[in-house]
Coordinates of C-alpha atoms and ligand atoms in Angstrom, one line a residue:
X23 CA 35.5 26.8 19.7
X24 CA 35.0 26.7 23.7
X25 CA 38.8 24.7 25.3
X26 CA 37.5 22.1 27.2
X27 CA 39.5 23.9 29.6
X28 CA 36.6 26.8 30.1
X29 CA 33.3 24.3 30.0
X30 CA 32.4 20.9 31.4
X31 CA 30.7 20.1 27.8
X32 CA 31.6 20.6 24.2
X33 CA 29.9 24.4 23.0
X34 CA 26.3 24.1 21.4
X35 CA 22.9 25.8 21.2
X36 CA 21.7 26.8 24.3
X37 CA 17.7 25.4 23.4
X38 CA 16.7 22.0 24.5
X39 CA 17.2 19.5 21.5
X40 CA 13.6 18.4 20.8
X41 CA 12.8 21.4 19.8
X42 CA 10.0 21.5 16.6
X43 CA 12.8 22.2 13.9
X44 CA 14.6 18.6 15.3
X45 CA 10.4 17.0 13.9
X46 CA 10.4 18.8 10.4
X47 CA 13.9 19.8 9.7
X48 CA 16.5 17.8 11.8
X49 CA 19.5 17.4 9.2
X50 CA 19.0 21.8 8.8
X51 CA 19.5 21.9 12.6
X52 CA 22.5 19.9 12.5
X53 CA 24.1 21.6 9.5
X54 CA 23.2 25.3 11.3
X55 CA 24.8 24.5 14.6
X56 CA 27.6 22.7 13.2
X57 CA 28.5 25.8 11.4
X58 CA 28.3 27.8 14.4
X59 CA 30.0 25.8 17.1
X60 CA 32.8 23.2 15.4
X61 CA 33.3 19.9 14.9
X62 CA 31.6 18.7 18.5
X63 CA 28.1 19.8 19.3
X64 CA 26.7 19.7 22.5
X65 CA 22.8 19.1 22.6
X66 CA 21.5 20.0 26.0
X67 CA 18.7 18.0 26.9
X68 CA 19.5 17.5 30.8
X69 CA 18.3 13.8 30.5
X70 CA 20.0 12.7 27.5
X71 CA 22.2 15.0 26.1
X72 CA 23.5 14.4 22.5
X73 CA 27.1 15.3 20.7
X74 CA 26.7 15.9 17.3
X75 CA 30.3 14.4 15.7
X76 CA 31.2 15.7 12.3
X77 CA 35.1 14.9 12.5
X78 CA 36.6 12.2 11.2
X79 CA 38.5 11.4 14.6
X80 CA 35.2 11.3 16.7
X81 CA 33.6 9.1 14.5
X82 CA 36.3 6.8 14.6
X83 CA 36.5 6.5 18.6
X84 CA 32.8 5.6 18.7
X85 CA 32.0 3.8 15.8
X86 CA 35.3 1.3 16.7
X87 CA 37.8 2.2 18.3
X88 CA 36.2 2.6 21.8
X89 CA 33.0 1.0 20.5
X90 CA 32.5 -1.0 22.9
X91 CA 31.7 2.2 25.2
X92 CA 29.1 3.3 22.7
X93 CA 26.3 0.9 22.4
X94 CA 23.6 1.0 19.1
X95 CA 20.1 1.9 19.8
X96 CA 18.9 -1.1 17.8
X97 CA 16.6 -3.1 20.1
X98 CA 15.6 -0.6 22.3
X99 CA 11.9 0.1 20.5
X100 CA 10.4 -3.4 20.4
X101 CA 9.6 -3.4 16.5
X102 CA 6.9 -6.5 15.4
X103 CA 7.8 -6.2 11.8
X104 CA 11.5 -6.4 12.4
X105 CA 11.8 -8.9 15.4
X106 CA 14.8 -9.6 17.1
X107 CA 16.8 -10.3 13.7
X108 CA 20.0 -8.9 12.9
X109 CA 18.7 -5.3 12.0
X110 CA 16.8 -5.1 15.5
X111 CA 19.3 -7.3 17.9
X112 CA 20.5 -5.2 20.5
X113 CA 24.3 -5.5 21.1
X114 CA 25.4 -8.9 22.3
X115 CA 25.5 -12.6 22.3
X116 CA 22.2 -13.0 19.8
X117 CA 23.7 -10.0 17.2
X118 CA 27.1 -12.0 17.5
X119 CA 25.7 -15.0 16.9
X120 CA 23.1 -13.8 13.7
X121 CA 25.6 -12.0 12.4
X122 CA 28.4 -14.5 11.6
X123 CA 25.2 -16.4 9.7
X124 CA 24.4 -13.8 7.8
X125 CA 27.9 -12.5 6.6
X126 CA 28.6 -15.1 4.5
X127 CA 25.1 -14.8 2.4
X128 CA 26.6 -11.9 0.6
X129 CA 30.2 -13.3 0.7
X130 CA 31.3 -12.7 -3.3
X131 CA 31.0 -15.9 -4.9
X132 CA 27.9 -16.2 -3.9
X133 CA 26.8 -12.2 -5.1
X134 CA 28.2 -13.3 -7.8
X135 CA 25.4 -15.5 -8.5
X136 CA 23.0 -13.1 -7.8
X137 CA 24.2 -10.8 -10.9
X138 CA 21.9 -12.6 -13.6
X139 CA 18.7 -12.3 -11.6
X140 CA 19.0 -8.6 -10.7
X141 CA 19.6 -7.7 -14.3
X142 CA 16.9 -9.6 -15.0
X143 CA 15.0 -7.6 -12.8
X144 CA 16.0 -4.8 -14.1
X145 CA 15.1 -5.3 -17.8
X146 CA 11.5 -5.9 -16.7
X147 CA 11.8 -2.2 -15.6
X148 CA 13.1 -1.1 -18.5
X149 CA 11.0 -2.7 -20.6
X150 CA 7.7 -1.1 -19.0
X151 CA 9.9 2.8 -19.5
X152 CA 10.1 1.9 -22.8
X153 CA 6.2 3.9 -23.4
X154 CA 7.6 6.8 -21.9
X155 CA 10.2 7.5 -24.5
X156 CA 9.8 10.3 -26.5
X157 CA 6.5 11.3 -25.0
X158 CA 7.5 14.1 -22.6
X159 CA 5.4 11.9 -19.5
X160 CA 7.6 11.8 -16.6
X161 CA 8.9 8.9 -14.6
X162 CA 8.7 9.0 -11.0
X163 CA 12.1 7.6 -10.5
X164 CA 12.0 7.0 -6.5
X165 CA 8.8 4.7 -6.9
X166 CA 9.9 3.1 -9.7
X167 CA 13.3 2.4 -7.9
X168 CA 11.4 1.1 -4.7
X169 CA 9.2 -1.4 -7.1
X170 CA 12.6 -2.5 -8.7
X171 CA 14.6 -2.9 -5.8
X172 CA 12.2 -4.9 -3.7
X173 CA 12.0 -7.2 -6.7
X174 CA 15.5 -7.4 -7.0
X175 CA 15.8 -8.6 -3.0
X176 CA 13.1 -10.8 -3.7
X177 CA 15.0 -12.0 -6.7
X178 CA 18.1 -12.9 -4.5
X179 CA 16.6 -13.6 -1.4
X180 CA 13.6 -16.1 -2.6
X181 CA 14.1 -16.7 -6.5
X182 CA 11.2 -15.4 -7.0
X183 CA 10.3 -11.4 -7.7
X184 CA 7.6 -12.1 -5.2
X185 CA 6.4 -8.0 -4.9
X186 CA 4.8 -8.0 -9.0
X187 CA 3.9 -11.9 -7.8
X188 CA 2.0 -11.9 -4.7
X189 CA -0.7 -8.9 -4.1
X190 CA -1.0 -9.6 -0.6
X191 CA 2.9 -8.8 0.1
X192 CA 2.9 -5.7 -2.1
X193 CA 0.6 -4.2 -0.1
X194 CA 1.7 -4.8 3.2
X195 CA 5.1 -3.8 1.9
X196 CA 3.6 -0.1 0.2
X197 CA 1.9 0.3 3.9
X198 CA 5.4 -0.4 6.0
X199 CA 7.0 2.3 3.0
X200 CA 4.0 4.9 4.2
X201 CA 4.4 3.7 8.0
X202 CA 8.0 4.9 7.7
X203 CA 7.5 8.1 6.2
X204 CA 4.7 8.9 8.0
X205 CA 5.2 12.1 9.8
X206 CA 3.5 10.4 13.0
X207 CA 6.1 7.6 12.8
X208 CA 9.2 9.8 12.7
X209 CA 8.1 11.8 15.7
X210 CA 7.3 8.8 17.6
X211 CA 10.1 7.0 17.1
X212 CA 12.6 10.2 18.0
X213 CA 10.2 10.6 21.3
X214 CA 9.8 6.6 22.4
X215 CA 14.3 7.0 21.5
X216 CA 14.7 9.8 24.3
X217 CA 12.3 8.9 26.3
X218 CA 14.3 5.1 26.7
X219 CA 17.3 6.8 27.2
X220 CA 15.8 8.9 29.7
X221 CA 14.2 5.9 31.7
X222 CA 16.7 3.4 30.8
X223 CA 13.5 0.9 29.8
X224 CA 12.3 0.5 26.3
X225 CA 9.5 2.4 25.5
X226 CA 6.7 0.5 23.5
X227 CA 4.9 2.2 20.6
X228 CA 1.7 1.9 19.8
X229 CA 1.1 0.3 16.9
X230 CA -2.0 0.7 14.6
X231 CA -4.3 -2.5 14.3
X232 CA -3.3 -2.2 10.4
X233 CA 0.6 -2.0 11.0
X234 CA -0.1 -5.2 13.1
X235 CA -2.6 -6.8 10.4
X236 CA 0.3 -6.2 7.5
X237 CA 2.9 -7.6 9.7
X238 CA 0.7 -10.6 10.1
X239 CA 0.1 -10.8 6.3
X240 CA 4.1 -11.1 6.3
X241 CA 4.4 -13.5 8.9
X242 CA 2.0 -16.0 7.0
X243 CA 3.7 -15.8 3.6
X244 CA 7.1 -15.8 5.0
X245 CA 6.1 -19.2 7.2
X246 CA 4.7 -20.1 4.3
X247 CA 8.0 -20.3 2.4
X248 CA 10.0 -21.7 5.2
X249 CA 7.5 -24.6 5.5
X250 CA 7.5 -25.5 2.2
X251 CA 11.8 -25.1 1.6
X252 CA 12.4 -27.3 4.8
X253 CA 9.7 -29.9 3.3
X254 CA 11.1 -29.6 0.0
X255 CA 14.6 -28.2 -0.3
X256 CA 14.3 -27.7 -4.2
X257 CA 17.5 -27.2 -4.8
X258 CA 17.4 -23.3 -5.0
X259 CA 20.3 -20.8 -5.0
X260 CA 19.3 -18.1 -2.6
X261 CA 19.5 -16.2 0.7
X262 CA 16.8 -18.5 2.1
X263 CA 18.5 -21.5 1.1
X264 CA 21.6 -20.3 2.8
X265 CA 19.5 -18.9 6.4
X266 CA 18.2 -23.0 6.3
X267 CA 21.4 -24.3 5.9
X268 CA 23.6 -22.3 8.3
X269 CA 24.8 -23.6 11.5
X270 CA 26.4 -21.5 14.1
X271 CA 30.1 -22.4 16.1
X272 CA 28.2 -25.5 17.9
X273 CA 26.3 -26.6 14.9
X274 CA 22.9 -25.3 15.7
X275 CA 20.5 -24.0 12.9
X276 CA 18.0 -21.1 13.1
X277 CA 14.5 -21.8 14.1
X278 CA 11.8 -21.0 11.8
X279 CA 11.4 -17.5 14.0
X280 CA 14.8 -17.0 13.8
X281 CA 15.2 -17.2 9.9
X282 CA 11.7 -14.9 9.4
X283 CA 13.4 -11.9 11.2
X284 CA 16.5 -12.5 9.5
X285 CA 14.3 -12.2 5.6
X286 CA 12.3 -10.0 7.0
X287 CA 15.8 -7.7 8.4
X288 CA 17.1 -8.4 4.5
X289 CA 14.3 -8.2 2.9
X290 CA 12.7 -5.3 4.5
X291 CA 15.3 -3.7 6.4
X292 CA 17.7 -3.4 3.5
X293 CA 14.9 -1.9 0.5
X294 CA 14.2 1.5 1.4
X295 CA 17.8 2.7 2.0
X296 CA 18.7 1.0 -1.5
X297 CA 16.3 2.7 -3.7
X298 CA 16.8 6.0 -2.4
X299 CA 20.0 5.7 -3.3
X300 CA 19.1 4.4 -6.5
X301 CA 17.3 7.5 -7.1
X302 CA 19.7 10.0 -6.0
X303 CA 21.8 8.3 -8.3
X304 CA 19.7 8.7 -11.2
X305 CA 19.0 12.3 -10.4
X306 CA 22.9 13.5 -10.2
X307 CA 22.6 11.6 -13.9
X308 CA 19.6 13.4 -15.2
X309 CA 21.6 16.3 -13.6
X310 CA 25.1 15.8 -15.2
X311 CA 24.4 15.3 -18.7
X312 CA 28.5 14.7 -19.1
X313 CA 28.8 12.3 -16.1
X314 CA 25.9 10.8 -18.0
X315 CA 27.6 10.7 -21.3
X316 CA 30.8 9.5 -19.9
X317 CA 29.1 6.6 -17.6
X318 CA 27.2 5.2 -21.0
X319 CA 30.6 5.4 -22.9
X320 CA 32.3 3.4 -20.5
X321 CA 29.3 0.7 -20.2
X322 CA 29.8 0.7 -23.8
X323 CA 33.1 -0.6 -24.4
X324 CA 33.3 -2.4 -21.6
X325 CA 29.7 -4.1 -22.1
X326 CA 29.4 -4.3 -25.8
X327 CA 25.5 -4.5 -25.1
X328 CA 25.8 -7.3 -23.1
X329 CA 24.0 -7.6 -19.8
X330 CA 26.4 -6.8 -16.7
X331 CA 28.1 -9.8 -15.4
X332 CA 30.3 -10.0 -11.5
X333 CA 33.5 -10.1 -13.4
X334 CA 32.5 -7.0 -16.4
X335 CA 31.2 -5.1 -13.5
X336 CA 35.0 -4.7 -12.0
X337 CA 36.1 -3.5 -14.9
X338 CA 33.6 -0.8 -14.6
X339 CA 35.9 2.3 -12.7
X340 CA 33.6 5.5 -13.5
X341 CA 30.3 3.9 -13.1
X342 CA 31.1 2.5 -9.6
X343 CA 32.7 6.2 -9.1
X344 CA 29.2 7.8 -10.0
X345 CA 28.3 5.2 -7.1
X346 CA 30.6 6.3 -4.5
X347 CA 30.2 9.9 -5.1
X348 CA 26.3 9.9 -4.7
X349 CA 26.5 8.2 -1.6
X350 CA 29.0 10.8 -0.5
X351 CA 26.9 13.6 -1.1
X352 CA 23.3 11.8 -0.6
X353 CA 24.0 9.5 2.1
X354 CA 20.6 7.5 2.9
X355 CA 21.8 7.0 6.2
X356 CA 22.7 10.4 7.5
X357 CA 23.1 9.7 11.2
X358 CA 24.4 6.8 13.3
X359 CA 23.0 7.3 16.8
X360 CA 24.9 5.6 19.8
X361 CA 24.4 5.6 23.6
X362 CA 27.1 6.1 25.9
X363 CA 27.6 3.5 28.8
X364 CA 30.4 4.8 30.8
X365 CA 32.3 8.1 31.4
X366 CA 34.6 8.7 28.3
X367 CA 37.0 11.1 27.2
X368 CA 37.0 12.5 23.8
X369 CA 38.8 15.3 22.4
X370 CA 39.6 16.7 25.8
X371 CA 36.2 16.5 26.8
X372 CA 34.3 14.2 29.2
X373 CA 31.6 12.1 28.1
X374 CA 29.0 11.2 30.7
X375 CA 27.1 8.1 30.5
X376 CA 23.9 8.1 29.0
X377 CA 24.7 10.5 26.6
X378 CA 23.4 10.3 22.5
X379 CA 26.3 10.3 20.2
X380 CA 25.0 11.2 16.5
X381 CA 28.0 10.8 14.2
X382 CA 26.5 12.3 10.9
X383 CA 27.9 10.9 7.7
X384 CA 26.2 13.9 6.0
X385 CA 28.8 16.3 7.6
X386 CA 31.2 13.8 7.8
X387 CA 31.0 13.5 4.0
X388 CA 31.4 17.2 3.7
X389 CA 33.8 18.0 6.1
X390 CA 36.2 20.9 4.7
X391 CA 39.5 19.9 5.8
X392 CA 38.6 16.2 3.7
X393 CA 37.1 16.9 0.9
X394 CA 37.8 19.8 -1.6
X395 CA 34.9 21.3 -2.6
X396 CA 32.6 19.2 -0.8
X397 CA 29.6 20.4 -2.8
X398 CA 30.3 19.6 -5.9
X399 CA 29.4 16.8 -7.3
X400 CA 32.8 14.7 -8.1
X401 CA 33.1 11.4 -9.5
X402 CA 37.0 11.5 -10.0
X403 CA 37.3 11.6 -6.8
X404 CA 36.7 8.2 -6.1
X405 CA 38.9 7.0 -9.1
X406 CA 41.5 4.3 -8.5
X407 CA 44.5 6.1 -7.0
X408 CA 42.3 9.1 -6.0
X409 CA 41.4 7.8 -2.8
X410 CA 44.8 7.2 -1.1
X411 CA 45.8 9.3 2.3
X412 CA 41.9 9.8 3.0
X413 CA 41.0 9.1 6.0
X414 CA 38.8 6.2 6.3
X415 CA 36.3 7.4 9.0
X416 CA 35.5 10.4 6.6
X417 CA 33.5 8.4 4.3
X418 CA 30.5 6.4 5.8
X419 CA 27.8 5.9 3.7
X420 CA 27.7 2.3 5.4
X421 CA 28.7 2.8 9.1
X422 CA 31.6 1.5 10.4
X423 CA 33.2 -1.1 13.2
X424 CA 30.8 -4.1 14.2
X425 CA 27.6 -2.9 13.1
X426 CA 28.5 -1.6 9.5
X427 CA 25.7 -2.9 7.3
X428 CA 26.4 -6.3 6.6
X429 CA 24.8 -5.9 2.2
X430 CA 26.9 -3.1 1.9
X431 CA 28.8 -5.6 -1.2
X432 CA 25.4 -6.5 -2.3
X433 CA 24.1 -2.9 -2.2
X434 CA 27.3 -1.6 -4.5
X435 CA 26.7 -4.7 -7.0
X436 CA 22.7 -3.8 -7.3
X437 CA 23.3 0.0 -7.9
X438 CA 26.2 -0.9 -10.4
X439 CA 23.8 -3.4 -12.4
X440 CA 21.0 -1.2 -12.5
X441 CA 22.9 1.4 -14.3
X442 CA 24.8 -1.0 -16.6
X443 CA 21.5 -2.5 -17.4
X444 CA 19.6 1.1 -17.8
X445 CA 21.9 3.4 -19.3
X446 CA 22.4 2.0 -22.4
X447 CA 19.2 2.1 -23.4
X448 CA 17.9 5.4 -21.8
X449 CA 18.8 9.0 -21.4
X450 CA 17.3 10.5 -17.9
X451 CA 17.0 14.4 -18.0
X452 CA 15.0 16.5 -15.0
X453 CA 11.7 17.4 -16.0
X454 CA 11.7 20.6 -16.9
X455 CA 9.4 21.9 -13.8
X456 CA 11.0 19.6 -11.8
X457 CA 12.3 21.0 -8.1
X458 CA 14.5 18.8 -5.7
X459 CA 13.4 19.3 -2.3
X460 CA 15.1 16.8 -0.1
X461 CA 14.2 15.6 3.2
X462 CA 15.9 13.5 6.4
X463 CA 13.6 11.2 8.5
X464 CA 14.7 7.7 8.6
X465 CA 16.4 8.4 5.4
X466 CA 18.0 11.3 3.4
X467 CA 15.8 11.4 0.3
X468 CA 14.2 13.4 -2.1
X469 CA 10.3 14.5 0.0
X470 CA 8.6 14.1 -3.5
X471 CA 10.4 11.7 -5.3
X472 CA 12.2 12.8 -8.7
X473 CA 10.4 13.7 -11.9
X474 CA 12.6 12.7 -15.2
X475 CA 11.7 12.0 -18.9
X476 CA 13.3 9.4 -21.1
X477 CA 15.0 9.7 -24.8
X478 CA 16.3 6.7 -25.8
X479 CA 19.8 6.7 -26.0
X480 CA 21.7 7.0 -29.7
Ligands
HEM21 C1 22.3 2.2 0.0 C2 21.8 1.2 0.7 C3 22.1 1.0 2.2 C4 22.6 1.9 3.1 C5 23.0 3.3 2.9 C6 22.8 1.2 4.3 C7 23.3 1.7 5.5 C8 23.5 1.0 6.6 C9 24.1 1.5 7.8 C10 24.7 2.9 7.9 C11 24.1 0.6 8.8 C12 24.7 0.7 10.2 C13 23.7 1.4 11.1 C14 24.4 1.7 12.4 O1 25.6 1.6 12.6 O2 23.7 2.1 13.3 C15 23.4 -0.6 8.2 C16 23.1 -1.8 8.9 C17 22.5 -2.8 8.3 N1 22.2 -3.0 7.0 FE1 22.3 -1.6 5.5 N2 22.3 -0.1 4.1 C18 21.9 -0.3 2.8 C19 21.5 -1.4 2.2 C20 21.3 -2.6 2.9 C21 20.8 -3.8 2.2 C22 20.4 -4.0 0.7 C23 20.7 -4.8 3.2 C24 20.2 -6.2 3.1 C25 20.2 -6.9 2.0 C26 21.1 -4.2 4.4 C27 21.1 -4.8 5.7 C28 21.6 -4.2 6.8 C29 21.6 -4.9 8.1 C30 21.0 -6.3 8.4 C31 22.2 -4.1 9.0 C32 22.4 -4.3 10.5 C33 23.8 -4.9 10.7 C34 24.2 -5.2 12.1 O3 23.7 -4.4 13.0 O4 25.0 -6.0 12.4 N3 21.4 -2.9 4.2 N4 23.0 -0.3 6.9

């Protein structure tokens, strides 16, 4: 690696950045030149030039310890779907202010509430595998995750599994799921993000007349409900009773606006990221025949067949291992993208202003000197008494400092009682001409889902 000494920037490819593998293959582009150059890569788009930060350390100077230097990109797109709610608020006052209402939704009596219906949730799925046992038909598993997770966050944030309920939502929710993936999306989104940073004025994307129409089939139903909870409270145990009831330090509560982008950030924001990892969990299973066999065991004696409860789920080491150690090695969030306000030092190097930060949890996750064998797929490691003396920046499937996702308690419960509700009943193995090719746009995931037949389990 370059001293800082010899160079006014950190050493990197000598191309511009948006170059076409950054569109089709960006995660392979970060993985090539971090091998090449180190720890710090230096991107050098004259505008808006970007570090890549793989290192423990760096992540940890801009993600909190100098965060306030290093501001989130959240905001900067106007997005009509996801409003100005906590997922969209750009860094200040109104994120401050959302997010101390929304922390406590998911504070752990109250996800410890949520427990029954998400099981319950998760039986219905279960229920409709059962006429794929024994037959050799595949599942899809990353569909059938996103069709149980959104009905598990409708579960907890309405009462009601409103995505098998209401046609009209399901189908404005399938077109935001293609919308994201969409090729065209990706590419806009990455241009309207440098070209912001290059003016210093959000760019505004063009939205298609049937993004907007879905978004407004959204906006109805979600109205709807508010209308109808503030007229008649009903008594209900959920996020939405919690958003009506809040009131912030001088005992305001949220408008009805306010408390749509807030379901909408939950309920939207919060699905895609959760069933991916849902389904790279399943797929290290279908993989790992022992990890399998051990997980089942231990929901076994622990469970006796019962469905998972908060307190029986604690008592669950290995599964929640299985957990942490597919979100090590398949984080859906692979990069956290800050902007630099002001000049900064970091490892001997001077930031400028202006410049992109991408801390990559993908390479933080397999950084050499962190992990051993950082390819391998590990449960133990994550073991109680395993984890002590690692460094806590090295593992981010979440983020870290202010804006660390605020269901990250909620996500760990839902992954934990979809297996203790699943694997007792089912074995998962690949199909057999089943090939993993995985892909990074908005999310680490598998490009064409995951094929795996069931057996039931003896
Ligand atoms: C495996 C599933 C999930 C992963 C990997 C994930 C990851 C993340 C990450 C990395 C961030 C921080 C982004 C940044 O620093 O730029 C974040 C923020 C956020 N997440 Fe999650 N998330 C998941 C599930 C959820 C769920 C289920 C919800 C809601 C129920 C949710 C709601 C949010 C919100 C509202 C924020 C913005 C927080 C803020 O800016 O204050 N996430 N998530």
């Amino acid at each position: 690696m370059t001293s800082p000494g010899n160079s006014a920037h950190p050493p990197g490819p000598k191309r511009e950045w948006l170059g076409i593998e950054q569109l089709t293959n960006p995660l392979g582009r970060l993985i090539r030149e971090k091998q090449r150059h180190g720890d710090i890569v230096y991107f050098p788009n004259p505008r808006a030039p970007a570090w890549l930060l793989t290192h423990p350390d760096h992540a940890q100077h801009v993600l909190a310890d100098n965060a306030t230097n290093y501001i989130s990109l959240a905001g900067t797109r106007p997005n009509p779907l996801l409003g100005k709610g906590l997922f969209a608020a750009p860094h200040g006052d109104s994120w401050l202010r959302q997010r101390r209402l929304v922390q406590p939704v998911f504070h752990r009596p109250r996800l410890a509430r949520m427990v029954e219906g998400m099981a319950g949730d998760v039986q219905v799925m279960a229920e409709r595998w059962a006429s794929h046992v024994g037959t050799g038909e595949p599942v899809e598993l990353l569909s059938e995750m996103r069709r149980l997770v959104v009905g598990m966050l409708g579960t907890s944030v309405f009462s009601s599994n409103m995505y098998e309920s209401n046609a009209t939502l399901r189908a404005a929710l399938d077109y935001f799921t293609q919308d994201i993936h969409g090729p065209h999306d990706s590419v806009a989104m990455l241009l309207a993000e440098i070209l912001t940073s290059i003016l210093g004025m959000p760019i505004r994307g063009s939205r298609s007349k049937r993004f907007l129409a879905a978004v407004e089939q959204v906006n109805t139903i979600f109205y709807g409900l508010i209308a109808e909870r503030r007229q008649a409270p009903a008594g209900k145990d959920d996020i939405l009773a919690m958003l009506l009831e809040a009131r912030d330090t001088q005992g305001v509560a949220l408008t009805d606006t306010e408390v749509r982008d807030e379901l909408v950030s939950l309920y939207v924001g919060g699905h895609e990221s959760t069933a991916v990892a849902l389904t790279w969990t399943a797929y290290e299973l279908a993989l790992n025949p022992d990890v399998q066999r051990r997980v089942r065991d231990e929901l076994t004696t622990v469970l006796g067949g019962q469905p998972p409860t908060f307190e029986s789920l604690q008592n669950l080491p290995y599964t929640r291992a299985v957990v942490d150690e597919t979100l090590r090695v398949h984080p859906p969030a692979w990069q956290l993208v800050r902007r630099a306000e002001r000049e900064d030092q970091l490892a001997g190097w001077t930031v400028q202003p202006r410049t992109l930060m991408v801390v990559s949890p993908y390479l933080l996750h397999r950084h050499p000197d962190f992990w051993k064998e950082p390819e391998r797929f590990l449960p133990e490691r994550f073991l109680p008494g395993q984890k002590e003396g690692r460094h806590r920046y090295a593992y981010l499937p979440f983020g870290a400092g202010q804006r660390q996702c605020v269901g990250n308690g909620y996500t760990l419960t839902l992954l934990t009682v979809a297996l203790a509700t699943l694997l007792p009943r089912y074995e998962l193995r690949l199909a057999p001409d089943y090939r993993l090719v995985p892909m990074s746009g908005s999310t680490h995931r598998p490009r064409n889902g995951v094929l795996a037949t069931l057996t039931r389990a003896g």
